[in-house]
Short mmCIF file of C-alpha atoms in Angstrom, two decimals:
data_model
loop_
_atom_site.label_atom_id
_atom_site.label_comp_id
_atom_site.label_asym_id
_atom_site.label_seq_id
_atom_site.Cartn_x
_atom_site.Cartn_y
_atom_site.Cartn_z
CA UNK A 1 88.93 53.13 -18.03
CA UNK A 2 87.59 50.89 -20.63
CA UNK A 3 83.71 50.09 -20.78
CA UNK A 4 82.05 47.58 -23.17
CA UNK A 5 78.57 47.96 -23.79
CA UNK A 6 75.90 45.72 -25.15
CA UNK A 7 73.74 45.55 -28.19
CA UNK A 8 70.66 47.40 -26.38
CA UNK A 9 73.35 50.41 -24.99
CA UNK A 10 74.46 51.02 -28.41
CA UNK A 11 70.52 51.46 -29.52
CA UNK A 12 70.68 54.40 -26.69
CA UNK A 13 73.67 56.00 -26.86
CA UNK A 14 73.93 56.34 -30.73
CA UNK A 15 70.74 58.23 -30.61
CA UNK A 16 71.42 59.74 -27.62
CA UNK A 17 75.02 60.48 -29.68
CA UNK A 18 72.75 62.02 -32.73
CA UNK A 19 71.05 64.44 -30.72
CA UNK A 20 73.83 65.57 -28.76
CA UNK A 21 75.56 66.14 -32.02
CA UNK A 22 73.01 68.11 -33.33
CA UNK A 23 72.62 70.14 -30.49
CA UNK A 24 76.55 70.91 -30.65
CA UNK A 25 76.25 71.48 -34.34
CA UNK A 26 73.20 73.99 -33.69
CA UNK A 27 75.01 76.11 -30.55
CA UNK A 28 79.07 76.10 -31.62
CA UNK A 29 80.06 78.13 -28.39
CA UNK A 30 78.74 75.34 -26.18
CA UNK A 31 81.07 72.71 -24.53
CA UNK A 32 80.60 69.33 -23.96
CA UNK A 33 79.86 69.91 -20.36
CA UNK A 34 77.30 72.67 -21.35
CA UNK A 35 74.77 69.75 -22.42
CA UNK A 36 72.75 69.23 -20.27
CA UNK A 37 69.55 66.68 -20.40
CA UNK A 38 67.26 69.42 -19.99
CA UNK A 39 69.35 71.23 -23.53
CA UNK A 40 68.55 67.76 -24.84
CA UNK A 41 64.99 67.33 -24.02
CA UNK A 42 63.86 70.92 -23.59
CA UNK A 43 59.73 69.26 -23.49
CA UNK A 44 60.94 67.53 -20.25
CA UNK A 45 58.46 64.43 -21.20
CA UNK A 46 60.65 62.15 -19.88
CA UNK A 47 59.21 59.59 -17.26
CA UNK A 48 61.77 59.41 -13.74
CA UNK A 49 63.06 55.91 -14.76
CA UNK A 50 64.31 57.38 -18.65
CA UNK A 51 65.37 60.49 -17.29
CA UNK A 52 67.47 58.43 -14.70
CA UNK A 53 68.51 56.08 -17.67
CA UNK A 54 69.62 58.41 -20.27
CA UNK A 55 71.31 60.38 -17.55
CA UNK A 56 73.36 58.19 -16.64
CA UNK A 57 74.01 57.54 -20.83
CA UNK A 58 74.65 61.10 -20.77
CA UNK A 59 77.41 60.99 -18.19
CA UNK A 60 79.21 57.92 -19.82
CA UNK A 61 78.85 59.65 -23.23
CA UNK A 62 80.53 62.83 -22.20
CA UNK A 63 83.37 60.85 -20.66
CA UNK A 64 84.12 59.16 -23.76
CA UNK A 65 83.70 61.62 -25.83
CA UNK A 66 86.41 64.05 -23.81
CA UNK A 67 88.34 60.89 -23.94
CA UNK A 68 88.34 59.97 -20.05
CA UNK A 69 87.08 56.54 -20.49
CA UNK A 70 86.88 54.80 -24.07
CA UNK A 71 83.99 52.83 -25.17
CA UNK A 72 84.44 49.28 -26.40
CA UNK A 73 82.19 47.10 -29.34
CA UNK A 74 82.86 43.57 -29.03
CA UNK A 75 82.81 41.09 -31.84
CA UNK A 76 79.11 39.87 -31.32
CA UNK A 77 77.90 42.99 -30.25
CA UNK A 78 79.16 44.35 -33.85
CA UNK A 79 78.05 41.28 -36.06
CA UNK A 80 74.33 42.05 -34.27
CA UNK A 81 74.44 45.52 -35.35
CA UNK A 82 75.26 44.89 -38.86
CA UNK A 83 73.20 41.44 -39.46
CA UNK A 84 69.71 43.90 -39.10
CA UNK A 85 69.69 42.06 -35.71
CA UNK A 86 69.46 45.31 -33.64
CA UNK A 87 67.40 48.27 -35.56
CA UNK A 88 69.26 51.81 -35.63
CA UNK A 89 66.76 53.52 -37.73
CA UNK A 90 68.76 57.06 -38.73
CA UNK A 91 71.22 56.56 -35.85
CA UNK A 92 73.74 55.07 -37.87
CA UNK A 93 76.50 53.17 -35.36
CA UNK A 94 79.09 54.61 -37.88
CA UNK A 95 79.17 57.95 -36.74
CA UNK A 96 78.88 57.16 -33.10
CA UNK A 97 82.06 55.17 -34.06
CA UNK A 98 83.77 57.86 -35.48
CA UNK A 99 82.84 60.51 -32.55
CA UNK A 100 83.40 58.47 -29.55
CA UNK A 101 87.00 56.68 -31.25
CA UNK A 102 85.51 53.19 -30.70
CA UNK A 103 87.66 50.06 -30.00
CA UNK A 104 86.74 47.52 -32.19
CA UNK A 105 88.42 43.89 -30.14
CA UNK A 106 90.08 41.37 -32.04
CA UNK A 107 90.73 38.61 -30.31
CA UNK A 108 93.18 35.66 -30.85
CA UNK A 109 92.56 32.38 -31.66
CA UNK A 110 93.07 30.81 -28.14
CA UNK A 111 91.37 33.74 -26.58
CA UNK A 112 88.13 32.46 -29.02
CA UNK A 113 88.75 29.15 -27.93
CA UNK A 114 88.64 29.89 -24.36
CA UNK A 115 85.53 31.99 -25.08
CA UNK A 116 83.80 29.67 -26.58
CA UNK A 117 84.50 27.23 -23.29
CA UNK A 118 83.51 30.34 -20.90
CA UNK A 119 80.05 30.76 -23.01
CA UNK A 120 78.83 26.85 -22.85
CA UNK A 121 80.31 26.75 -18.87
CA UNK A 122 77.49 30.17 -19.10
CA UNK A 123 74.74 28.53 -20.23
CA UNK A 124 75.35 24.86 -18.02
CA UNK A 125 72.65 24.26 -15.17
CA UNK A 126 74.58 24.47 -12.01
CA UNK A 127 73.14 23.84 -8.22
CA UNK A 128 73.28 27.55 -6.66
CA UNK A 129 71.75 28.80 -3.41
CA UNK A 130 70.32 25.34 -2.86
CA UNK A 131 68.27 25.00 -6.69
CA UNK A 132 69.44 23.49 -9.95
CA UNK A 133 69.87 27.11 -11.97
CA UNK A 134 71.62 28.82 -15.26
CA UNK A 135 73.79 32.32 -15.25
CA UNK A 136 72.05 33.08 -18.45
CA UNK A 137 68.62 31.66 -18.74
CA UNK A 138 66.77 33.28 -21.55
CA UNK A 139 64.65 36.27 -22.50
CA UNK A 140 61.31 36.64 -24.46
CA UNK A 141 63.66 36.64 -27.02
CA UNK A 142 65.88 33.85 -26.60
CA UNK A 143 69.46 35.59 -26.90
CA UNK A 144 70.65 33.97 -23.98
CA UNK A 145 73.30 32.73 -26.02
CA UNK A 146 74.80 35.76 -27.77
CA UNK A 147 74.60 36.96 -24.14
CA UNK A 148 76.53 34.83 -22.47
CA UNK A 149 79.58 35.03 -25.42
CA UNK A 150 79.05 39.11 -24.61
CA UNK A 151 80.02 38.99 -21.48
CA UNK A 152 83.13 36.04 -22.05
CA UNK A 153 84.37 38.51 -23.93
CA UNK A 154 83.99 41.42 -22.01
CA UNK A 155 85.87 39.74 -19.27
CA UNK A 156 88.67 38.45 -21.54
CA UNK A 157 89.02 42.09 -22.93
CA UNK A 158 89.06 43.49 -19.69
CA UNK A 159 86.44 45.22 -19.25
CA UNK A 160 83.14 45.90 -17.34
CA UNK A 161 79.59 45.32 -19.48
CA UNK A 162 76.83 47.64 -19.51
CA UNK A 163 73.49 46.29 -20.47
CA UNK A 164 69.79 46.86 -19.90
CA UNK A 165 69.10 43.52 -20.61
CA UNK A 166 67.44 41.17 -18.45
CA UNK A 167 69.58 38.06 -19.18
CA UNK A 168 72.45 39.36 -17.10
CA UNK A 169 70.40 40.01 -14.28
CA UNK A 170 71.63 36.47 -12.11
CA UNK A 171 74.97 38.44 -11.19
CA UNK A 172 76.00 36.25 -8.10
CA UNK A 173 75.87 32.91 -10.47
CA UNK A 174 77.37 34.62 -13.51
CA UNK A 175 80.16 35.97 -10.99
CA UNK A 176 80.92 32.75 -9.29
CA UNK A 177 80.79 30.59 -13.10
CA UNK A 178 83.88 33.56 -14.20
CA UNK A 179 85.50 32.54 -10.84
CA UNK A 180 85.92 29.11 -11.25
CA UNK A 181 86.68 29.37 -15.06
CA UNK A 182 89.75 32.01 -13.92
CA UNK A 183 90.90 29.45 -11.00
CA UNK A 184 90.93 26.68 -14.12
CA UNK A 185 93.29 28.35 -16.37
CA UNK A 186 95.12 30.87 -13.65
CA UNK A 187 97.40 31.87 -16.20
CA UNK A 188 95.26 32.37 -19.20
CA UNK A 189 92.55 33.86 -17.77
CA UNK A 190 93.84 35.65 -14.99
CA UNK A 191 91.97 39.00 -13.61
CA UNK A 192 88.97 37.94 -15.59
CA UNK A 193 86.64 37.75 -11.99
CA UNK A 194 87.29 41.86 -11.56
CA UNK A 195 85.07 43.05 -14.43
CA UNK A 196 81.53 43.06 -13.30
CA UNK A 197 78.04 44.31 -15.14
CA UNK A 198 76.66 47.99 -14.95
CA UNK A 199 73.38 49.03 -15.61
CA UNK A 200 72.50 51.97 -16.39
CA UNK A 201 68.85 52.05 -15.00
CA UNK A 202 70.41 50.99 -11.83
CA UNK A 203 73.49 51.82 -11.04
CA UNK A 204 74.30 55.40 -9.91
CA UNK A 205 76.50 57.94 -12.18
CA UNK A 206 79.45 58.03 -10.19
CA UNK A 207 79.96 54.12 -10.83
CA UNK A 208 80.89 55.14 -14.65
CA UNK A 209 83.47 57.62 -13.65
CA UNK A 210 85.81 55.45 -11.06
#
């Protein structure tokens, strides 16, 4: 199973990546299924909604990193890591790279095309549940854009996107804009509806590992 995550996921898990690391580093005879969060954080100062966040981090984590699922950086969630967009302080994305075997995507020029048409059809007003609406409408920090391309090319890698951020949180328009964009080119973008979003302050552990 392939995952793609977005910009705000990579600011968790490569920390979240450091520390486990460490911890590995510091006690040799201890498996990756020996971490636990409570090895991680032995303080326990974690408030219910982090512990349940980084949890479920923790689970996805140790799946890639005993290879079970791999974890995939898309083309705009790598230009925002390296354009100072999203801050990594120590927790350089490099190393996470190298631990976790990262799939960087390259996609072809008609898959960018197509993209690029699945992103503006994104960001359109459309009349949904009876009111004039947008799939992406726009955070305090008006990445609504970037967001939108994230998840066009989640889909047209093949792959579900997890995210904390707000901007993906109209699933039922986002969802029904892939549909019709997969029922317009049926060859092209075929299977493209199947790949939905995960959150990890949401949804439950056992969603990661299916």
């Amino acid at each position: 199973m392939n995952i793609s995550i977005d910009n705000n996921v990579v600011c968790g898990i490569t920390g979240l990546n450091f520390k486990f690391q460490k911890y590995l580093k510091n006690n040799p005879n201890c498996s990756i299924d020996d971490v636990t969060l409570e090895k991680l954080y032995p303080d326990n100062n974690l408030t219910a909604n982090n512990k349940k966040t980084i949890s479920n981090l923790l689970l996805v984590l140790k799946l890639s990193l005993k290879k079970e699922i791999r974890i995939v950086i898309l083309p705009t969630v790598l230009n925002e890591i390296f354009d100072g967009r999203v801050n990594l302080r120590d927790n350089k994305p490099n190393r996470f790279f190298l631990d976790n075997c990262i799939e960087h995507v390259i996609f072809t020029e008609r898959q960018k095309m197509l993209i690029d048409e699945l992103t503006k059809e994104l960001l359109k007003p459309k009349f949904y549940n009876g009111k004039k609406q947008v799939a992406f409408d726009g955070n305090h920090n008006k990445n609504h854009d970037h967001d939108a391309r994230i998840f066009a090319e989640s889909v047209f890698r093949g792959t579900h996107l997890m995210t904390f951020d707000n901007d993906f949180k109209n699933k039922g328009l986002i969802y029904e804009v892939i549909k019709e964009f997969e029922q317009k080119y049926p060859e092209e973008a075929v299977g493209i509806s199947n790949y939905k979003i995960m959150t990890p302050k949401k949804d439950k552990p056992k969603e990661y590992s299916k």
